[in-house]
XYZ file of C-alpha atoms in Angstrom:
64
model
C 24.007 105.196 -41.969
C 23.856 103.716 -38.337
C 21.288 101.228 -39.650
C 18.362 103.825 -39.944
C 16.190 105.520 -42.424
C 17.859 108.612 -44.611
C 14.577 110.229 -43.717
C 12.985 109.300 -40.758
C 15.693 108.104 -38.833
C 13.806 104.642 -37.787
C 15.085 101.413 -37.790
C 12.745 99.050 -40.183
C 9.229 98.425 -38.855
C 7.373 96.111 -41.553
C 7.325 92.434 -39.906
C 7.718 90.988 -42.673
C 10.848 92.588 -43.514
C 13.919 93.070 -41.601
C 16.158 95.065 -43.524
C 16.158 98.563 -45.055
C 15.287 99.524 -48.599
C 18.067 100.392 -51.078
C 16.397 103.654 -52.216
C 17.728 104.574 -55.957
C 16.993 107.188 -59.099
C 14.680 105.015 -61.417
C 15.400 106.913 -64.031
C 19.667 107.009 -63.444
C 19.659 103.949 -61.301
C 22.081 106.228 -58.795
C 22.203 104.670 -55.346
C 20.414 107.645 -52.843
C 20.370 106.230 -49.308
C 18.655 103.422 -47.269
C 15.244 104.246 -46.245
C 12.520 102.279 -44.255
C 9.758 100.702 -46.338
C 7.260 103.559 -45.298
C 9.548 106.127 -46.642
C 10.768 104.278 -49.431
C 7.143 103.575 -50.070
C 5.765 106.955 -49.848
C 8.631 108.770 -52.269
C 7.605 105.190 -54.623
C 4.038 106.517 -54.279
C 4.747 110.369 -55.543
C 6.844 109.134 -58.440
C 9.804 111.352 -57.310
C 8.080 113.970 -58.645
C 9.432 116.754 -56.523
C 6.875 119.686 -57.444
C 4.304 117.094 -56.223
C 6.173 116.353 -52.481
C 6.479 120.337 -52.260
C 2.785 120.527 -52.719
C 2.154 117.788 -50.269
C 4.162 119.362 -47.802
C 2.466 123.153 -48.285
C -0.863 120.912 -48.135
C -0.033 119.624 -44.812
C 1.597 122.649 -43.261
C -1.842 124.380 -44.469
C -3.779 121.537 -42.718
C -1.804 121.465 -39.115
């Protein structure tokens, strides 16, 4: 993955950690990608609910 995030393409940024996150499925435990703590943070934050990130995005494309 070229030692980036799957989403935003950034290397880590949190000081006090150095490496990326092994992002996962909670519910299948299925290994997705490597993301940065933001990222793997925010998706953590919306519960993988995907109706809910759609929503977010229309809200901030409505917002711009």
């Amino acid at each position: 993955q070229g030692s980036v995030c799957a989403l935003c393409d950034g290397a880590e940024t949190n000081i006090k950690k150095t490496h990326l996150c092994i992002d996962h499925d909670h519910n299948t435990g299925k290994v997705r990608a490597l993301l940065c703590d933001r990222c793997n943070r925010g998706i953590g934050a919306f519960g993988d609910n995907l109706d809910l990130l759609e929503k977010a995005v229309l809200y901030l494309q409505k917002h711009q």
